[in-house]
Short mmCIF file of C-alpha atoms and ligand atoms in Angstrom, two decimals:
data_model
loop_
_atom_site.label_atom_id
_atom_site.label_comp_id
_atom_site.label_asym_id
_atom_site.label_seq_id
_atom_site.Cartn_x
_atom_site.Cartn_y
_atom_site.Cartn_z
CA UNK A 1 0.00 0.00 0.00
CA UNK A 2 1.30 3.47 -1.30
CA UNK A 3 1.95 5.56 1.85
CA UNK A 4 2.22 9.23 2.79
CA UNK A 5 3.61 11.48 5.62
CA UNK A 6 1.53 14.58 5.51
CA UNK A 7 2.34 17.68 7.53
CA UNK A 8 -0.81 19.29 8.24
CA UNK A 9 -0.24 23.63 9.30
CA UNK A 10 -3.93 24.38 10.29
CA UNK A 11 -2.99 27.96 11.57
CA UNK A 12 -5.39 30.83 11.86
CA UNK A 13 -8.77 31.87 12.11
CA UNK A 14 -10.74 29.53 9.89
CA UNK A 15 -7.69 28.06 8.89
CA UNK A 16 -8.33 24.69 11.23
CA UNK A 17 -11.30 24.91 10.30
CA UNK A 18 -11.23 24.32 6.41
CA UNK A 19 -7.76 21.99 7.18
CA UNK A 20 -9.81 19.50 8.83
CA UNK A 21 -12.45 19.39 6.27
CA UNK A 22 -10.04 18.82 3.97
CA UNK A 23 -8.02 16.27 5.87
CA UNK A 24 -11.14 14.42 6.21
CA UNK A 25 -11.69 14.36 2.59
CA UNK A 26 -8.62 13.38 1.54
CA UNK A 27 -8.49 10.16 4.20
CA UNK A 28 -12.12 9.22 2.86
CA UNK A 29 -10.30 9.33 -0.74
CA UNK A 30 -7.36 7.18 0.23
CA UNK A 31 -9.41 5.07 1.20
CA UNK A 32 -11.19 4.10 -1.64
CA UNK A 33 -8.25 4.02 -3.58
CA UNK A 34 -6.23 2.26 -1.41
CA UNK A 35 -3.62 4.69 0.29
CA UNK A 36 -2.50 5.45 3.35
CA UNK A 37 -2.09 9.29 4.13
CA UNK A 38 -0.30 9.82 7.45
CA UNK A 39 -1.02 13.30 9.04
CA UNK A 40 0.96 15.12 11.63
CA UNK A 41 -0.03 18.37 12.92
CA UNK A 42 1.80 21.15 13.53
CA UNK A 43 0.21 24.11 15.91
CA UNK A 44 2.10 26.86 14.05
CA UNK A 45 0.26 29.99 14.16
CA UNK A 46 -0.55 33.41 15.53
CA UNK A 47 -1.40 31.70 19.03
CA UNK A 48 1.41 29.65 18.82
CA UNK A 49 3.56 33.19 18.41
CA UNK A 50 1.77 34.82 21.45
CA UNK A 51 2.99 31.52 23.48
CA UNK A 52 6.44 31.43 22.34
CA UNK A 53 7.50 34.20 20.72
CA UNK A 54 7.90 32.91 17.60
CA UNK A 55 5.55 31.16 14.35
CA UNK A 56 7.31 28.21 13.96
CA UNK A 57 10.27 26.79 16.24
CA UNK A 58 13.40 27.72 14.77
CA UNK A 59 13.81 23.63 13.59
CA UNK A 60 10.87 23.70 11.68
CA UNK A 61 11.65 24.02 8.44
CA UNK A 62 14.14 21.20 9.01
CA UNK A 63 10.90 19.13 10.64
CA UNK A 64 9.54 19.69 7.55
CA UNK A 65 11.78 18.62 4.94
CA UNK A 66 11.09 15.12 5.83
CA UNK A 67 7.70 15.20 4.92
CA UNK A 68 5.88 14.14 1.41
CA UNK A 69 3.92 17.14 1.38
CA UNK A 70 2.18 19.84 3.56
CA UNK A 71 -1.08 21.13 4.08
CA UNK A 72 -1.48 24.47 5.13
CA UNK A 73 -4.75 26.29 6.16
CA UNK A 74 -4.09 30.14 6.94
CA UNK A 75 -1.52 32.37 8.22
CA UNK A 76 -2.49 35.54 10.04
CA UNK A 77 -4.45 36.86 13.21
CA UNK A 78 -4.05 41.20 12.59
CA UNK A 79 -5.79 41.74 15.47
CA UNK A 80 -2.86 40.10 17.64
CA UNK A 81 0.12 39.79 15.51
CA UNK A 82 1.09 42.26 12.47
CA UNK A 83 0.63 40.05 9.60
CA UNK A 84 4.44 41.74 8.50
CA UNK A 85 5.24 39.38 11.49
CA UNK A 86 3.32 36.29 11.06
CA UNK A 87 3.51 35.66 7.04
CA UNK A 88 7.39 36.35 7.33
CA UNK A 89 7.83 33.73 10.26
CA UNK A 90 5.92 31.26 8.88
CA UNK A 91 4.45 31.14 5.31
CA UNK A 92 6.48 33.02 3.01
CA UNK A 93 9.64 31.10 4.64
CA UNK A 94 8.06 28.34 3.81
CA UNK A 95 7.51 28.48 0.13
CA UNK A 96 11.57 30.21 0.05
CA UNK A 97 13.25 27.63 1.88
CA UNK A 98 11.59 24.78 0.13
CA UNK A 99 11.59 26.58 -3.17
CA UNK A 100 8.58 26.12 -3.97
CA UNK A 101 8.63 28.57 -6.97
CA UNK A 102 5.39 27.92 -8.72
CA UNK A 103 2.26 29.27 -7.15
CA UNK A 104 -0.40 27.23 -9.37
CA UNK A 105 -4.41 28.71 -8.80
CA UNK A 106 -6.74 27.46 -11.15
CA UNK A 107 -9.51 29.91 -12.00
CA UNK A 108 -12.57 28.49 -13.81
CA UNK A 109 -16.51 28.64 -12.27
CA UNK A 110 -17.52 25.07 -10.21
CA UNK A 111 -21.10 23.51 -11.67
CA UNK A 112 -23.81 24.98 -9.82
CA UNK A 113 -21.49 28.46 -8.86
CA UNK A 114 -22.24 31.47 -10.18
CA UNK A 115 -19.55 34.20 -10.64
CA UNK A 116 -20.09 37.76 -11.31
CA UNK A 117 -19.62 37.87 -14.93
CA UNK A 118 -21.93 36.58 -17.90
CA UNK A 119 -19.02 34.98 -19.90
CA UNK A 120 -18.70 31.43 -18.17
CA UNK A 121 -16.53 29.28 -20.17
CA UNK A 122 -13.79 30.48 -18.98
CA UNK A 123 -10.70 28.21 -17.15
CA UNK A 124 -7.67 30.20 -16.64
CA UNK A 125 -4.11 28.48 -14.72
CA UNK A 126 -2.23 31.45 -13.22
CA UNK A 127 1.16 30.50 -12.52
CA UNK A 128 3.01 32.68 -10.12
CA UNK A 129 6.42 33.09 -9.31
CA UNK A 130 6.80 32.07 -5.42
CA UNK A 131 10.11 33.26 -3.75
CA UNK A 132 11.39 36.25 -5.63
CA UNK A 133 10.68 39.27 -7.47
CA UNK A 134 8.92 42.04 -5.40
CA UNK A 135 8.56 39.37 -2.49
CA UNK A 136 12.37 39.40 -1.87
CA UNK A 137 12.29 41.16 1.41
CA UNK A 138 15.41 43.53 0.46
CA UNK A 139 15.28 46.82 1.43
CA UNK A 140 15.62 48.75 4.85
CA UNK A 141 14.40 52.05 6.70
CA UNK A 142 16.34 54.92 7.20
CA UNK A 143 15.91 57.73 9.69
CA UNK A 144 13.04 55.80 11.17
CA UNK A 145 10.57 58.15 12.56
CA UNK A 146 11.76 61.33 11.63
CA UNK A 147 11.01 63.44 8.45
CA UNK A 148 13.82 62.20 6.39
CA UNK A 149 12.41 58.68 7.10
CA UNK A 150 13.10 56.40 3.93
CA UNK A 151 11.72 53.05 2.76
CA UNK A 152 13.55 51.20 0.21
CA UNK A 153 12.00 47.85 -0.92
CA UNK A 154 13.76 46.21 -3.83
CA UNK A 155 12.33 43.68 -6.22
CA UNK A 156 15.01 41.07 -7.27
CA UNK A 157 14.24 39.74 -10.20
CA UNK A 158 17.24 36.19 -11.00
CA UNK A 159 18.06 34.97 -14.37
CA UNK A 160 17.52 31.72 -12.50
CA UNK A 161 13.99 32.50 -11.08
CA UNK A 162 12.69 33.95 -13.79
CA UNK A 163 13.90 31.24 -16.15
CA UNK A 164 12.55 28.52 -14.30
CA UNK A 165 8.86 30.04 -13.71
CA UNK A 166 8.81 30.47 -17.17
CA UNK A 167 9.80 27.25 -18.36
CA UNK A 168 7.16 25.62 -15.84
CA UNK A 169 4.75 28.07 -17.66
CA UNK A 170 5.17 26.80 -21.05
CA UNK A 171 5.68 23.35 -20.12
CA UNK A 172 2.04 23.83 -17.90
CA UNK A 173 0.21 25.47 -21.15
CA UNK A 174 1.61 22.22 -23.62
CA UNK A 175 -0.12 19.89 -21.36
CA UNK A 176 -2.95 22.21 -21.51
CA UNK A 177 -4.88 24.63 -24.37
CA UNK A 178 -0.93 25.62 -25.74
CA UNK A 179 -1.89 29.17 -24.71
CA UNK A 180 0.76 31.36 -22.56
CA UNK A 181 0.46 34.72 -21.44
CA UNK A 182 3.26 36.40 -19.68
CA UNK A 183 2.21 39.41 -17.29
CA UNK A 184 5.04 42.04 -17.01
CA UNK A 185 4.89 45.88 -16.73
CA UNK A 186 7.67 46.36 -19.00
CA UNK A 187 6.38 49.86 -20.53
CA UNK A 188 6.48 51.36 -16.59
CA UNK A 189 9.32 48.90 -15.31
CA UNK A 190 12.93 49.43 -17.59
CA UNK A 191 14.81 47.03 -16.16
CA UNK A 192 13.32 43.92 -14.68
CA UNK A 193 10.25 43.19 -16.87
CA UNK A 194 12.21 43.94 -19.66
CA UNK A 195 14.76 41.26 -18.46
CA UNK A 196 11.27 38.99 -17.97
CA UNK A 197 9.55 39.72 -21.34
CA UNK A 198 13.52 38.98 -23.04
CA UNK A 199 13.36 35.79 -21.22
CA UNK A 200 10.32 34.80 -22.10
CA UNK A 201 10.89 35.29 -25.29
CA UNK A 202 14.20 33.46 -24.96
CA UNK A 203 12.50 30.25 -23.59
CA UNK A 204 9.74 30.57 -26.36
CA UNK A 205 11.81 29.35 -28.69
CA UNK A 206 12.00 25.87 -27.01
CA UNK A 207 8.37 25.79 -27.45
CA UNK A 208 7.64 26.73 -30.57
CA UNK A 209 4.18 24.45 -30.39
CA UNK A 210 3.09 26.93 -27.37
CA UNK A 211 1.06 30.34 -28.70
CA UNK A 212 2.61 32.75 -26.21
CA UNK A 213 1.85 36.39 -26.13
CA UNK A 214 2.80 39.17 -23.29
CA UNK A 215 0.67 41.67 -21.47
CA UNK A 216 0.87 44.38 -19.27
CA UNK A 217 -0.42 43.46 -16.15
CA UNK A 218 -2.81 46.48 -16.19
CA UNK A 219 -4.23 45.57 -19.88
CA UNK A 220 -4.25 41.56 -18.32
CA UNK A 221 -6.81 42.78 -15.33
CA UNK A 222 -9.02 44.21 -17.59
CA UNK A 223 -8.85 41.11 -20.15
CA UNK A 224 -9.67 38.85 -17.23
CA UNK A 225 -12.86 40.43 -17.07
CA UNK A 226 -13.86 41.53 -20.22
CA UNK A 227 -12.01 38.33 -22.41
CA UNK A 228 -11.56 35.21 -19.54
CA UNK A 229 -12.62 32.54 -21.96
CA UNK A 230 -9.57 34.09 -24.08
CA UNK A 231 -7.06 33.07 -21.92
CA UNK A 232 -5.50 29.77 -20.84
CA UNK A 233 -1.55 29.77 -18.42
CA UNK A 234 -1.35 33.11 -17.40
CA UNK A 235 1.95 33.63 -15.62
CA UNK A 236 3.09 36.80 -13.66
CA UNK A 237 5.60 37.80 -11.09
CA UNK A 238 4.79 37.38 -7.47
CA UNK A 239 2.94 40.35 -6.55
CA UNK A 240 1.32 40.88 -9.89
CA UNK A 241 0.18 36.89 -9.72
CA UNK A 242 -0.55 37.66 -6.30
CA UNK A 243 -2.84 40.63 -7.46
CA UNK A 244 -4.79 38.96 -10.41
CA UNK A 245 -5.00 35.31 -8.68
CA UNK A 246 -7.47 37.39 -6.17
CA UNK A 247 -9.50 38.83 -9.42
CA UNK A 248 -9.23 35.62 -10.47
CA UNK A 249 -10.57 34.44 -7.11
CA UNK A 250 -13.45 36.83 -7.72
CA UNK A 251 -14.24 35.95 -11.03
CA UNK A 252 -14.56 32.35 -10.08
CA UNK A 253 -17.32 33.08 -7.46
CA UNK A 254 -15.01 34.14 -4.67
CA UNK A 255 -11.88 33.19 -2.39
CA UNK A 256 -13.88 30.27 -0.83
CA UNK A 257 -13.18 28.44 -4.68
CA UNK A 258 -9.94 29.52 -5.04
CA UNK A 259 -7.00 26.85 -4.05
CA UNK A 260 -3.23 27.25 -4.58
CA UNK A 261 -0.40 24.89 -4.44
CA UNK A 262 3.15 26.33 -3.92
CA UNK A 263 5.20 23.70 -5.81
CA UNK A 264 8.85 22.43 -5.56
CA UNK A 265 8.75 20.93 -9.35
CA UNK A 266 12.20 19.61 -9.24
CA UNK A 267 10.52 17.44 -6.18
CA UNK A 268 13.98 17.80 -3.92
CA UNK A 269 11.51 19.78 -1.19
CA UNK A 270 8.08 18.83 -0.10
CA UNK A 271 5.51 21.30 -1.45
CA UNK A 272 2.74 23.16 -0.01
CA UNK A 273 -0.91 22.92 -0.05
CA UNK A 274 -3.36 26.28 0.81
CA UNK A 275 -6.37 27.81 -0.05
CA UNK A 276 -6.14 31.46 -0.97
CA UNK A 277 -8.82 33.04 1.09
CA UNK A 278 -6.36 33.08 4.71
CA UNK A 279 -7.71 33.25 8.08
CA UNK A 280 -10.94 35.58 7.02
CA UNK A 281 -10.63 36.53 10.96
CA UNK A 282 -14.42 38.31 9.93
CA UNK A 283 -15.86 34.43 9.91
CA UNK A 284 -13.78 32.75 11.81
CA UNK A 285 -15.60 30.39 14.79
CA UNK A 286 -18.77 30.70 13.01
CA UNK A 287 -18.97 27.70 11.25
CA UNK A 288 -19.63 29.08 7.90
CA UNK A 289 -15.77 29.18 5.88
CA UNK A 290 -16.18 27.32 2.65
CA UNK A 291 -13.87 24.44 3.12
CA UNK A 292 -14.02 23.79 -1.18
CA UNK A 293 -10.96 26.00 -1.80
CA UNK A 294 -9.04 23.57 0.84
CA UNK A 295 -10.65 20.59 0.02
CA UNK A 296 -9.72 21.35 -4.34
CA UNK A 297 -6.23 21.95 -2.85
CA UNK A 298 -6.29 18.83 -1.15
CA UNK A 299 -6.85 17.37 -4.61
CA UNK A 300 -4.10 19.27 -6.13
CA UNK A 301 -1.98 17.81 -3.38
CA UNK A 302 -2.69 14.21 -4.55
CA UNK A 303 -2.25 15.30 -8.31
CA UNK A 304 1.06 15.96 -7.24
CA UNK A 305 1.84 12.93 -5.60
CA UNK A 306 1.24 10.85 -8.47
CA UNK A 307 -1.86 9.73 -6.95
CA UNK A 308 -4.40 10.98 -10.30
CA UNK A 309 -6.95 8.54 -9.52
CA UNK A 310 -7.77 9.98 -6.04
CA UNK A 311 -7.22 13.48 -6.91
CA UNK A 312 -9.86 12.85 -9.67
CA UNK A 313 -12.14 11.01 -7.33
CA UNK A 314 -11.72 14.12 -5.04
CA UNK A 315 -12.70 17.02 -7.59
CA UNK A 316 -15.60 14.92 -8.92
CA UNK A 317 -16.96 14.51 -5.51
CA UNK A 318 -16.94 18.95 -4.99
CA UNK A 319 -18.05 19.12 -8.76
CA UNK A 320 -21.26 16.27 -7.91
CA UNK A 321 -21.76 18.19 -4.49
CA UNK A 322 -21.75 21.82 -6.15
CA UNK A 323 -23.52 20.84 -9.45
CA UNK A 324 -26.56 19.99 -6.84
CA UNK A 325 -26.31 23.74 -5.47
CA UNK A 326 -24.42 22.46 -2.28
CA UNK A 327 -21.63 25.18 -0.78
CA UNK A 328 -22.55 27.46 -3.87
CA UNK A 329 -23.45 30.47 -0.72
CA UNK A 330 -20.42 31.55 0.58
CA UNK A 331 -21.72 33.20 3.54
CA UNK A 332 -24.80 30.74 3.57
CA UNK A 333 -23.56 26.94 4.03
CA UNK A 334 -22.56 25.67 7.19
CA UNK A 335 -18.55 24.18 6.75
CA UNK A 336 -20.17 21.05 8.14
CA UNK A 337 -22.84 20.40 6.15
CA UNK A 338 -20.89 20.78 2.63
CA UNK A 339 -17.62 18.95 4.04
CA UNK A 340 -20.24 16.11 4.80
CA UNK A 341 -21.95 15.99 1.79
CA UNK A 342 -18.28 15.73 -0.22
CA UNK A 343 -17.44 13.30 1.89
CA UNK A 344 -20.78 11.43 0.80
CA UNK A 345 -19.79 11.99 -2.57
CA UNK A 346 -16.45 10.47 -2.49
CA UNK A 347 -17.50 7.36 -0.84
CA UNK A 348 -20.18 7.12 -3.61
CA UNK A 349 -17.96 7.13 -6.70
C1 IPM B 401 -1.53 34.75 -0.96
C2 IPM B 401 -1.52 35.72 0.18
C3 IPM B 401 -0.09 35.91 0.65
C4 IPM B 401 0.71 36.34 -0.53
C5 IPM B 401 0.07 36.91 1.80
C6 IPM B 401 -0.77 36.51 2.98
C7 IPM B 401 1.50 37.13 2.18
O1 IPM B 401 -2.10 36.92 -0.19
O2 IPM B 401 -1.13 33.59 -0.77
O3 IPM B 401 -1.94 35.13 -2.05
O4 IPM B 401 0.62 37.49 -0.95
O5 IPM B 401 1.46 35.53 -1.05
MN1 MN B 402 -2.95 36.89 -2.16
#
């Protein structure tokens, strides 16, 4: 029996919440097909901070490299700890250390969800670059609290990084439509999306079957709205895929549909597993969080670990579930009732 050690991050606000949903999900699934998933939870979180003064211990990312995969629920408690604090303990280390440079969100409307926009057909794969760019974390403050106070915050774009996340781009849209689009700003920006668009026009010529076209990331916001169905891999830098995976988000009915995974492709590292909505501390304890995006990252977990047949059996059971109007409400649906009526469905099929 295939077997796999699972490090489960529950976190914040409805973080836990939506984690254990998932979890349970993904053991009903291994079950049917016949795997073991072994699950070890980590406390790691604002509370966790407040107790000891830090978000993770200052082994964990070491605890985690021994793991298959993780599965993270949300970072972030504002109210208690600046989220400057809490995403840079525990989150955004995570994704650097195990370079985990593709942030993969799917965007497309579930059966039965309705979006805000009367073009439906469309299913978009943003792919965003995970551990560089304007999420570098160089730069510094200078005469701190005084008039002359400066804030320099520098976007470090590698040959390396970029290279990679564009490769993974084009080698994403040949498995899928053959469509790329590359979001830069290179009109505004001289120097680095320059260096991006050259790149990616570099490594277009290794694909010449891919259709690849660039964007401005202003111009690609409005396409996403007015022209979805046109698009198929979009990729971007971190904080512009950052930006447009939440308009995706939107466009797909909202952050409770929206999963990520922050992939290691060359495998050495285990990746990570989060929906995009974080803690929502506005919802939190009431019972209500969607637990689809974590449950659809749960499947995109399994995809990942070679186990197709599960993750299949895993999206089929949200599609059957929302197809029959079930956790179509954000807001409305209990996090009980629709994690119980996907677990239903994967026992069914
Ligand atoms: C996301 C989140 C994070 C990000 C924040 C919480 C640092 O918005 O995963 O999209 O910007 O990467
Ligand atoms: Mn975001």
């Amino acid at each position: 029996m295939k077997s796999y050690r699972i490090a489960l991050i529950p976190g914040d606000g409805i973080g836990p919440d939506v984690t254990q949903a998932a979890w349970q999900v993904l053991q009903a699934a291994a079950a049917v097909d016949g795997l073991e998933l072994h699950g070890q939870a980590f406390p790691w979180s604002c509370a966790y901070y407040k107790e000891t003064g830090a978000m993770m211990p200052p082994d964990g990312i070491e605890t985690l490299r021994g793991f298959d995969a993780i599965l993270l629920g949300a970072v972030g408690w504002p109210q208690e700890v600046p989220d400057s604090v809490s995403l840079h303990g525990l989150l955004l280390p995570i994704r650097k250390a195990f370079v985990q440079y593709a942030n993969i969100r799917p965007h497309r409307l579930l059966p039965g969800v309705n979006g805000p926009l009367r073009k439906t057909d469309f299913d978009i794969l943003c792919i965003r670059e995970n551990t560089e760019g304007e999420y570098s974390g160089a730069g510094g403050r200078v005469h701190q609290g005084t008039e002359n106070e400066v804030a320099v915050e520098t976007a470090i774009f590698t040959a390396r990084g970029v290279e990679r996340i564009l490769r993974f781009a084009f080698e994403s849209a040949r498995k899928r439509r053959g469509i790329l689009a590359s979001v830069t700003k290179s009109n505004a920006q001289k120097h680095s999306m320059v260096f991006w668009d050259e790149m990616t026009a570099r490594v277009a010529a290794e694909f010449p079957d891919v259709d690849v076209r660039s964007y401005h990331v202003d111009a690609m916001a409005a396409r996403m709205v007015m022209a979805p169905e046109s698009l198929d891999v979009v990729v971007a830098s971190n904080l512009f895929g950052d930006i447009l995976t939440d308009l995706g988000a939107a466009l797909q009915g909202g952050l409770g549909f929206a999963a990520s995974a922050n992939v290691d492709p060359t495998r050495r590292f285990p990746s990570m597993f989060e929906p995009v909505h974080g803690s929502a501390p506005d919802i939190a304890h009431l019972g209500i969080a969607s637990p689809i995006a974590a449950i659809w990252s749960g499947a995109m977990m399994l995809d990942h670990l070679g186990e197709t047949g599960a993750a299949a059996r895993v999206m089929g059971a949200i599609e059957a579930v929302t197809a029959r109007g079930i956790g179509t409400r954000p807001g409305q649906d209990k996090t009980e009732t629709v994690t119980a009526a996907v677990l239903a469905a994967v026992r069914a099929r």
